[in-house]
Amino acid sequence: MDRNARYPAIADLRARARRRIPHFVWEYLDSATGSEATLRRNRAALDRLTFLPSILHGEIVSDLTTTLLGDSHPLPVGIAPLGMSGLIWPDAERLLATAAARAGIPYGLSTVATQTPEVIGPLTGGRGWFQLYPPRDPEIRADMLRRAAGSGFSTLILTVDVPVASRRERQLRSGLTQPPRLTPRLLAQVAQRPAWALGTARLGMPHMRTLDAYSSDTGSKDSTAHVGYLLRTSPDWDYLDWLRAHWAGKLVVKGVLNADDAPRLEQAGVDAIWVSNHAGRQFDAAPASIEVLPAIRAATGLPLIFDSGVEGGLDILRAIAQGADFVMLGRPFHYALAALGADGPAHLIDILSRDMAANLGQLGVVRPTDLRGRATRH
Ligand SMILES: Cc1cc2nc3c(=O)[nH]c(=O)nc-3n(C[C@H](O)[C@H](O)[C@H](O)COP(=O)(O)O)c2cc1C
């Protein structure tokens, strides 16, 4: 099968993934909060950015290699952390970490993933990033940092755009609970998705394994009241100082949209800022992530990581043109996995690389960073 002919774009992977994932899981993966205006705003704002093509510039051989946080990567792309990744596709964390290590790109493991840092860390080729939903209890906090560092994670991501649980109405309507409980309605959906069902039957119903050490099942009916939320606090600047003092590796703060926060984050000793609106899943009046990038770029010299709604190589170039150093994708890697199994992530990386190279050729530049300041907002 020629994958490039059958699945040339993320849209093709998404369509196939939807046919292979049960509906209630699809709603978890695909939904945002409120009326999903922020989700749409991300797409619209990316589409508004244009470049003037270049002519008569001779042959262009693009160079996508990028250094971030002291590591060299073959392309400026990584896999964003997704909670309950292994619910979306069986064994997702292991498959994604392995694919990322093979491609030489970073993989983010969520605190509320279905696998532990001990299992995933050794698979990441030293490029694993551990994403922290901040535990309230100082002992649990210290233990998680110890586990992440001891498992080989080089970088800690503190997510700050989830001070409270958001309401995701589509997710609520879908009947998904935490931990997932297979009611007859959900079972009927599972029965229509044999590959997912067989994989899940083989591995067991996924749950937040990293938290097993700290708490037993809460049995809540509300999908936003799971053990992850019960353990975590809403962090403040002192919490960040505590983390900086107790984490020797690189520290990244994820979920920043306000340029005014950048200097203070810099003072607090963080190593990079991750500009994100959580793909529209937290706050439906948030600006598009791409819209705030230039102001944050102007406010700090720290490396900037970007995500939210990237749907191809051109969007990666747009983000870099607006000031990002590195771009993470969350849902697309899960579409790829659900669509094509273990080979999906490599195919997605291939799509992104080809797409970036083709567009750099149109623009007559070798490196994505050569595009800084060249995008126009229409
Ligand atoms: C299903 C789902 C679960 C997520 N879980 C987490 C999480 O546990 N921790 C976190 O920091 N971000 C989480 N995110 C946000 C992603 O890390 C990332 O910011 C976002 O998905 C990027 O946008 P994209 O999916 O359009 O690429 C989640 C996103 C999705 C779609």
GROMACS .gro file of C-alpha atoms and ligand atoms in nm:
model
  409
    1MET     CA    1   0.000   0.000   0.000
    2ASP     CA    2   0.132   0.343  -0.089
    3ARG     CA    3   0.068   0.537   0.231
    4ASN     CA    4   0.146   0.866   0.064
    5ALA     CA    5  -0.126   0.809  -0.189
    6ARG     CA    6  -0.387   0.687   0.058
    7TYR     CA    7  -0.311   0.913   0.353
    8PRO     CA    8  -0.127   1.217   0.221
    9ALA     CA    9  -0.261   1.453   0.490
   10ILE     CA   10  -0.351   1.462   0.859
   11ALA     CA   11  -0.715   1.492   0.748
   12ASP     CA   12  -0.692   1.142   0.595
   13LEU     CA   13  -0.547   0.998   0.915
   14ARG     CA   14  -0.817   1.171   1.119
   15ALA     CA   15  -1.097   1.031   0.904
   16ARG     CA   16  -0.963   0.677   0.933
   17ALA     CA   17  -0.898   0.714   1.307
   18ARG     CA   18  -1.258   0.816   1.361
   19ARG     CA   19  -1.374   0.495   1.197
   20ARG     CA   20  -1.149   0.288   1.426
   21ILE     CA   21  -1.204   0.451   1.768
   22PRO     CA   22  -1.528   0.405   1.968
   23HIS     CA   23  -1.747   0.714   1.968
   24PHE     CA   24  -1.709   0.798   2.341
   25VAL     CA   25  -1.329   0.783   2.307
   26TRP     CA   26  -1.340   0.990   1.991
   27GLU     CA   27  -1.535   1.256   2.180
   28TYR     CA   28  -1.264   1.261   2.447
   29LEU     CA   29  -0.988   1.303   2.188
   30ASP     CA   30  -1.158   1.542   1.954
   31SER     CA   31  -1.359   1.774   2.178
   32ALA     CA   32  -1.279   2.118   2.314
   33THR     CA   33  -1.462   2.321   2.577
   34GLY     CA   34  -1.776   2.535   2.544
   35SER     CA   35  -1.896   2.600   2.192
   36GLU     CA   36  -1.542   2.518   2.070
   37ALA     CA   37  -1.484   2.874   1.951
   38THR     CA   38  -1.119   2.868   2.064
   39LEU     CA   39  -1.063   2.550   1.865
   40ARG     CA   40  -1.200   2.718   1.554
   41ARG     CA   41  -1.008   3.038   1.632
   42ASN     CA   42  -0.680   2.841   1.626
   43ARG     CA   43  -0.753   2.719   1.273
   44ALA     CA   44  -0.878   3.052   1.144
   45ALA     CA   45  -0.577   3.242   1.284
   46LEU     CA   46  -0.330   2.997   1.130
   47ASP     CA   47  -0.504   3.022   0.793
   48ARG     CA   48  -0.488   3.401   0.807
   49LEU     CA   49  -0.107   3.394   0.799
   50THR     CA   50   0.033   3.416   0.446
   51PHE     CA   51   0.381   3.450   0.296
   52LEU     CA   52   0.489   3.606  -0.028
   53PRO     CA   53   0.638   3.325  -0.238
   54SER     CA   54   0.984   3.374  -0.382
   55ILE     CA   55   1.082   3.330  -0.750
   56LEU     CA   56   1.407   3.256  -0.932
   57HIS     CA   57   1.586   3.155  -0.616
   58GLY     CA   58   1.750   2.843  -0.763
   59GLU     CA   59   1.743   2.501  -0.600
   60ILE     CA   60   1.660   2.478  -0.234
   61VAL     CA   61   1.766   2.184  -0.019
   62SER     CA   62   1.590   2.240   0.308
   63ASP     CA   63   1.750   2.186   0.646
   64LEU     CA   64   1.499   2.105   0.921
   65THR     CA   65   1.747   2.019   1.197
   66THR     CA   66   1.683   2.211   1.516
   67THR     CA   67   1.849   2.237   1.854
   68LEU     CA   68   1.625   2.277   2.157
   69LEU     CA   69   1.723   2.260   2.523
   70GLY     CA   70   2.066   2.131   2.427
   71ASP     CA   71   1.939   1.844   2.209
   72SER     CA   72   1.961   1.830   1.831
   73HIS     CA   73   1.647   1.707   1.652
   74PRO     CA   74   1.602   1.618   1.282
   75LEU     CA   75   1.293   1.837   1.265
   76PRO     CA   76   1.140   2.099   1.495
   77VAL     CA   77   0.856   1.871   1.602
   78GLY     CA   78   0.760   1.664   1.905
   79ILE     CA   79   0.469   1.471   2.054
   80ALA     CA   80   0.261   1.664   2.310
   81PRO     CA   81   0.148   1.487   2.630
   82LEU     CA   82  -0.207   1.348   2.628
   83GLY     CA   83  -0.379   1.216   2.938
   84MET     CA   84  -0.529   0.867   2.898
   85SER     CA   85  -0.342   0.828   2.572
   86GLY     CA   86  -0.375   0.450   2.600
   87LEU     CA   87  -0.753   0.481   2.603
   88ILE     CA   88  -0.739   0.652   2.265
   89TRP     CA   89  -0.541   0.368   2.116
   90PRO     CA   90  -0.421   0.052   2.295
   91ASP     CA   91  -0.061   0.085   2.417
   92ALA     CA   92  -0.036   0.438   2.277
   93GLU     CA   93   0.228   0.562   2.520
   94ARG     CA   94   0.467   0.277   2.445
   95LEU     CA   95   0.411   0.302   2.068
   96LEU     CA   96   0.453   0.680   2.060
   97ALA     CA   97   0.762   0.684   2.283
   98THR     CA   98   0.924   0.417   2.066
   99ALA     CA   99   0.837   0.597   1.741
  100ALA     CA  100   0.963   0.928   1.881
  101ALA     CA  101   1.294   0.777   1.991
  102ARG     CA  102   1.338   0.617   1.650
  103ALA     CA  103   1.276   0.952   1.480
  104GLY     CA  104   1.494   1.141   1.731
  105ILE     CA  105   1.214   1.369   1.851
  106PRO     CA  106   1.080   1.439   2.203
  107TYR     CA  107   0.784   1.255   2.352
  108GLY     CA  108   0.579   1.406   2.635
  109LEU     CA  109   0.435   1.165   2.892
  110SER     CA  110   0.138   1.300   3.089
  111THR     CA  111   0.098   1.259   3.465
  112VAL     CA  112  -0.243   1.113   3.382
  113ALA     CA  113  -0.123   0.881   3.105
  114THR     CA  114  -0.204   0.512   3.122
  115GLN     CA  115   0.162   0.419   3.156
  116THR     CA  116   0.421   0.499   3.419
  117PRO     CA  117   0.747   0.693   3.379
  118GLU     CA  118   0.931   0.374   3.478
  119VAL     CA  119   0.793   0.189   3.172
  120ILE     CA  120   0.811   0.476   2.922
  121GLY     CA  121   1.131   0.660   3.022
  122PRO     CA  122   1.369   0.388   2.900
  123LEU     CA  123   1.194   0.386   2.559
  124THR     CA  124   1.241   0.756   2.486
  125GLY     CA  125   1.606   0.750   2.384
  126GLY     CA  126   1.684   1.018   2.644
  127ARG     CA  127   1.436   1.258   2.481
  128GLY     CA  128   1.145   1.202   2.716
  129TRP     CA  129   0.963   1.497   2.871
  130PHE     CA  130   0.756   1.431   3.182
  131GLN     CA  131   0.446   1.652   3.207
  132LEU     CA  132   0.343   1.737   3.561
  133TYR     CA  133  -0.006   1.807   3.682
  134PRO     CA  134   0.108   1.950   4.014
  135PRO     CA  135   0.040   1.727   4.314
  136ARG     CA  136  -0.071   1.913   4.625
  137ASP     CA  137   0.101   1.680   4.871
  138PRO     CA  138   0.473   1.770   4.895
  139GLU     CA  139   0.573   1.407   4.943
  140ILE     CA  140   0.387   1.294   4.632
  141ARG     CA  141   0.536   1.589   4.448
  142ALA     CA  142   0.890   1.496   4.544
  143ASP     CA  143   0.823   1.130   4.468
  144MET     CA  144   0.698   1.208   4.116
  145LEU     CA  145   1.007   1.417   4.039
  146ARG     CA  146   1.227   1.139   4.172
  147ARG     CA  147   1.043   0.881   3.958
  148ALA     CA  148   1.064   1.098   3.644
  149ALA     CA  149   1.435   1.171   3.685
  150GLY     CA  150   1.512   0.812   3.782
  151SER     CA  151   1.334   0.687   3.469
  152GLY     CA  152   1.549   0.900   3.240
  153PHE     CA  153   1.321   1.199   3.171
  154SER     CA  154   1.542   1.497   3.094
  155THR     CA  155   1.277   1.765   3.095
  156LEU     CA  156   0.987   1.851   3.325
  157ILE     CA  157   0.680   2.026   3.188
  158LEU     CA  158   0.461   2.211   3.436
  159THR     CA  159   0.117   2.259   3.282
  160VAL     CA  160  -0.037   2.582   3.411
  161ASP     CA  161  -0.350   2.621   3.199
  162VAL     CA  162  -0.554   2.371   3.400
  163PRO     CA  163  -0.606   2.561   3.728
  164VAL     CA  164  -0.946   2.392   3.745
  165ALA     CA  165  -1.115   2.121   3.542
  166SER     CA  166  -1.282   2.255   3.231
  167ARG     CA  167  -1.627   2.150   3.124
  168ARG     CA  168  -1.612   1.959   2.799
  169GLU     CA  169  -1.972   1.928   2.706
  170ARG     CA  170  -1.923   1.680   2.422
  171GLN     CA  171  -1.724   1.458   2.652
  172LEU     CA  172  -1.992   1.475   2.922
  173ARG     CA  173  -2.266   1.391   2.672
  174SER     CA  174  -2.068   1.094   2.542
  175GLY     CA  175  -2.105   0.906   2.873
  176LEU     CA  176  -1.730   0.877   2.938
  177THR     CA  177  -1.645   0.838   3.310
  178GLN     CA  178  -1.312   0.819   3.493
  179PRO     CA  179  -1.212   0.547   3.520
  180PRO     CA  180  -1.404   0.448   3.206
  181ARG     CA  181  -1.701   0.223   3.283
  182LEU     CA  182  -1.840   0.022   2.997
  183THR     CA  183  -2.214   0.069   3.015
  184PRO     CA  184  -2.429  -0.117   2.757
  185ARG     CA  185  -2.438   0.203   2.548
  186LEU     CA  186  -2.058   0.231   2.543
  187LEU     CA  187  -2.016  -0.142   2.487
  188ALA     CA  188  -2.230  -0.115   2.174
  189GLN     CA  189  -1.987   0.150   2.046
  190VAL     CA  190  -1.688  -0.070   2.131
  191ALA     CA  191  -1.840  -0.363   1.942
  192GLN     CA  192  -1.826  -0.156   1.623
  193ARG     CA  193  -1.451  -0.099   1.658
  194PRO     CA  194  -1.288  -0.445   1.658
  195ALA     CA  195  -0.920  -0.342   1.639
  196TRP     CA  196  -0.958  -0.108   1.938
  197ALA     CA  197  -1.168  -0.366   2.125
  198LEU     CA  198  -0.919  -0.649   2.074
  199GLY     CA  199  -0.623  -0.434   2.172
  200THR     CA  200  -0.799  -0.310   2.482
  201ALA     CA  201  -0.914  -0.659   2.578
  202ARG     CA  202  -0.554  -0.779   2.548
  203LEU     CA  203  -0.408  -0.499   2.765
  204GLY     CA  204  -0.695  -0.443   3.007
  205MET     CA  205  -0.905  -0.132   3.058
  206PRO     CA  206  -0.664   0.164   3.071
  207HIS     CA  207  -0.629   0.377   3.381
  208MET     CA  208  -0.390   0.640   3.520
  209ARG     CA  209  -0.114   0.404   3.624
  210THR     CA  210   0.134   0.663   3.753
  211LEU     CA  211  -0.119   0.757   4.020
  212ASP     CA  212  -0.172   0.397   4.138
  213ALA     CA  213   0.104   0.452   4.389
  214TYR     CA  214  -0.084   0.737   4.557
  215SER     CA  215  -0.452   0.666   4.555
  216SER     CA  216  -0.716   0.406   4.494
  217ASP     CA  217  -0.996   0.441   4.240
  218THR     CA  218  -1.234   0.725   4.329
  219GLY     CA  219  -1.519   0.564   4.138
  220SER     CA  220  -1.657   0.906   4.043
  221LYS     CA  221  -1.931   0.934   3.785
  222ASP     CA  222  -1.807   1.273   3.670
  223SER     CA  223  -1.541   1.259   3.399
  224THR     CA  224  -1.378   1.574   3.541
  225ALA     CA  225  -1.348   1.447   3.902
  226HIS     CA  226  -1.096   1.170   3.844
  227VAL     CA  227  -0.806   1.087   4.071
  228GLY     CA  228  -0.578   1.317   3.870
  229TYR     CA  229  -0.786   1.617   3.977
  230LEU     CA  230  -0.816   1.501   4.336
  231LEU     CA  231  -0.439   1.481   4.372
  232ARG     CA  232  -0.350   1.804   4.205
  233THR     CA  233  -0.346   2.163   4.318
  234SER     CA  234  -0.370   2.488   4.131
  235PRO     CA  235  -0.005   2.598   4.142
  236ASP     CA  236   0.122   2.950   4.212
  237TRP     CA  237   0.456   3.126   4.163
  238ASP     CA  238   0.592   2.979   4.489
  239TYR     CA  239   0.510   2.634   4.357
  240LEU     CA  240   0.714   2.709   4.047
  241ASP     CA  241   1.006   2.825   4.265
  242TRP     CA  242   0.981   2.502   4.463
  243LEU     CA  243   0.992   2.299   4.140
  244ARG     CA  244   1.289   2.495   4.010
  245ALA     CA  245   1.475   2.427   4.334
  246HIS     CA  246   1.395   2.055   4.330
  247TRP     CA  247   1.426   1.965   3.959
  248ALA     CA  248   1.781   1.960   3.826
  249GLY     CA  249   1.685   1.901   3.461
  250LYS     CA  250   1.523   2.137   3.212
  251LEU     CA  251   1.200   2.298   3.325
  252VAL     CA  252   0.930   2.414   3.082
  253VAL     CA  253   0.604   2.593   3.166
  254LYS     CA  254   0.317   2.490   2.937
  255GLY     CA  255   0.001   2.685   2.867
  256VAL     CA  256   0.126   3.044   2.849
  257LEU     CA  257  -0.070   3.300   2.642
  258ASN     CA  258   0.010   3.632   2.808
  259ALA     CA  259   0.337   3.805   2.712
  260ASP     CA  260   0.337   3.982   3.051
  261ASP     CA  261   0.406   3.648   3.219
  262ALA     CA  262   0.720   3.583   3.015
  263PRO     CA  263   0.972   3.801   3.204
  264ARG     CA  264   0.861   3.660   3.539
  265LEU     CA  265   0.893   3.304   3.408
  266GLU     CA  266   1.241   3.392   3.287
  267GLN     CA  267   1.330   3.526   3.633
  268ALA     CA  268   1.195   3.209   3.792
  269GLY     CA  269   1.460   3.017   3.600
  270VAL     CA  270   1.248   2.822   3.354
  271ASP     CA  271   1.431   2.694   3.046
  272ALA     CA  272   1.154   2.735   2.789
  273ILE     CA  273   0.799   2.866   2.757
  274TRP     CA  274   0.529   2.655   2.590
  275VAL     CA  275   0.272   2.875   2.419
  276SER     CA  276  -0.056   2.684   2.408
  277ASN     CA  277  -0.428   2.718   2.465
  278HIS     CA  278  -0.452   2.343   2.522
  279ALA     CA  279  -0.611   2.310   2.178
  280GLY     CA  280  -0.920   2.495   2.299
  281ARG     CA  281  -0.995   2.242   2.571
  282GLN     CA  282  -0.973   2.471   2.873
  283PHE     CA  283  -1.112   2.821   2.807
  284ASP     CA  284  -1.340   2.912   2.523
  285ALA     CA  285  -1.255   3.283   2.528
  286ALA     CA  286  -0.880   3.229   2.491
  287PRO     CA  287  -0.699   3.387   2.197
  288ALA     CA  288  -0.561   3.162   1.925
  289SER     CA  289  -0.215   3.044   2.036
  290ILE     CA  290  -0.061   3.167   1.710
  291GLU     CA  291  -0.200   3.519   1.765
  292VAL     CA  292  -0.007   3.572   2.089
  293LEU     CA  293   0.324   3.425   1.973
  294PRO     CA  294   0.481   3.745   1.833
  295ALA     CA  295   0.423   3.938   2.158
  296ILE     CA  296   0.569   3.656   2.367
  297ARG     CA  297   0.865   3.633   2.128
  298ALA     CA  298   0.923   4.005   2.177
  299ALA     CA  299   0.900   3.971   2.556
  300THR     CA  300   1.162   3.700   2.611
  301GLY     CA  301   1.477   3.543   2.476
  302LEU     CA  302   1.379   3.201   2.612
  303PRO     CA  303   1.310   2.919   2.364
  304LEU     CA  304   0.940   2.906   2.272
  305ILE     CA  305   0.754   2.583   2.216
  306PHE     CA  306   0.420   2.609   2.036
  307ASP     CA  307   0.107   2.397   2.000
  308SER     CA  308  -0.268   2.405   1.937
  309GLY     CA  309  -0.428   2.308   1.611
  310VAL     CA  310  -0.127   2.235   1.391
  311GLU     CA  311  -0.253   2.042   1.089
  312GLY     CA  312   0.051   2.019   0.864
  313GLY     CA  313   0.402   2.131   0.783
  314LEU     CA  314   0.284   2.472   0.668
  315ASP     CA  315   0.138   2.542   1.013
  316ILE     CA  316   0.474   2.450   1.168
  317LEU     CA  317   0.643   2.704   0.940
  318ARG     CA  318   0.381   2.965   1.033
  319ALA     CA  319   0.452   2.909   1.403
  320ILE     CA  320   0.828   2.937   1.354
  321ALA     CA  321   0.783   3.250   1.142
  322GLN     CA  322   0.586   3.403   1.431
  323GLY     CA  323   0.859   3.326   1.685
  324ALA     CA  324   0.834   2.960   1.789
  325ASP     CA  325   1.150   2.747   1.812
  326PHE     CA  326   0.974   2.414   1.828
  327VAL     CA  327   0.625   2.280   1.758
  328MET     CA  328   0.437   2.002   1.932
  329LEU     CA  329   0.139   1.806   1.801
  330GLY     CA  330  -0.102   1.615   2.022
  331ARG     CA  331  -0.412   1.489   1.846
  332PRO     CA  332  -0.250   1.432   1.502
  333PHE     CA  333  -0.009   1.173   1.648
  334HIS     CA  334  -0.306   0.991   1.797
  335TYR     CA  335  -0.495   1.004   1.468
  336ALA     CA  336  -0.188   0.852   1.304
  337LEU     CA  337  -0.167   0.575   1.562
  338ALA     CA  338  -0.536   0.488   1.543
  339ALA     CA  339  -0.534   0.502   1.163
  340LEU     CA  340  -0.220   0.301   1.091
  341GLY     CA  341  -0.110   0.141   1.419
  342ALA     CA  342   0.257   0.137   1.518
  343ASP     CA  343   0.365   0.271   1.175
  344GLY     CA  344   0.136   0.573   1.197
  345PRO     CA  345   0.363   0.816   1.385
  346ALA     CA  346   0.652   0.766   1.137
  347HIS     CA  347   0.412   0.829   0.849
  348LEU     CA  348   0.294   1.150   1.014
  349ILE     CA  349   0.654   1.265   1.061
  350ASP     CA  350   0.711   1.192   0.692
  351ILE     CA  351   0.404   1.398   0.595
  352LEU     CA  352   0.524   1.690   0.808
  353SER     CA  353   0.880   1.675   0.673
  354ARG     CA  354   0.769   1.663   0.309
  355ASP     CA  355   0.520   1.940   0.365
  356MET     CA  356   0.778   2.165   0.529
  357ALA     CA  357   1.034   2.098   0.256
  358ALA     CA  358   0.781   2.171  -0.021
  359ASN     CA  359   0.674   2.498   0.136
  360LEU     CA  360   1.031   2.609   0.212
  361GLY     CA  361   1.101   2.552  -0.158
  362GLN     CA  362   0.815   2.788  -0.250
  363LEU     CA  363   0.957   3.045  -0.014
  364GLY     CA  364   1.317   3.012  -0.126
  365VAL     CA  365   1.465   2.950   0.217
  366VAL     CA  366   1.666   2.662   0.359
  367ARG     CA  367   1.575   2.674   0.727
  368PRO     CA  368   1.235   2.734   0.888
  369THR     CA  369   1.387   3.006   1.109
  370ASP     CA  370   1.477   3.200   0.791
  371LEU     CA  371   1.103   3.278   0.779
  372ARG     CA  372   1.106   3.488   1.099
  373GLY     CA  373   0.905   3.801   1.040
  374ARG     CA  374   0.801   3.701   0.686
  375ALA     CA  375   0.438   3.610   0.756
  376THR     CA  376   0.160   3.860   0.693
  377ARG     CA  377  -0.168   3.854   0.880
  378HIS     CA  378  -0.474   3.892   0.653
  379LIG     C1  379  -0.725   1.414   2.462
  379LIG     C2  380  -0.626   1.517   2.510
  379LIG     C3  381  -0.568   1.502   2.635
  379LIG     C4  382  -0.473   1.594   2.680
  379LIG     N1  383  -0.412   1.574   2.802
  379LIG     C5  384  -0.314   1.659   2.843
  379LIG     C6  385  -0.243   1.634   2.962
  379LIG     O1  386  -0.265   1.535   3.031
  379LIG     N2  387  -0.147   1.724   2.998
  379LIG     C7  388  -0.120   1.836   2.922
  379LIG     O2  389  -0.032   1.914   2.959
  379LIG     N3  390  -0.184   1.859   2.807
  379LIG     C8  391  -0.279   1.773   2.765
  379LIG     N4  392  -0.343   1.795   2.645
  379LIG     C9  393  -0.301   1.910   2.560
  379LIG    C10  394  -0.187   1.870   2.467
  379LIG     O3  395  -0.068   1.847   2.538
  379LIG    C11  396  -0.159   1.978   2.363
  379LIG     O4  397  -0.144   2.102   2.430
  379LIG    C12  398  -0.267   1.992   2.256
  379LIG     O5  399  -0.329   1.868   2.230
  379LIG    C13  400  -0.204   2.044   2.129
  379LIG     O6  401  -0.297   2.067   2.030
  379LIG     P1  402  -0.323   1.964   1.909
  379LIG     O7  403  -0.387   1.843   1.971
  379LIG     O8  404  -0.417   2.041   1.821
  379LIG     O9  405  -0.191   1.934   1.845
  379LIG    C14  406  -0.439   1.706   2.599
  379LIG    C15  407  -0.497   1.719   2.474
  379LIG    C16  408  -0.589   1.627   2.427
  379LIG    C17  409  -0.647   1.643   2.290
   0.00000   0.00000   0.00000
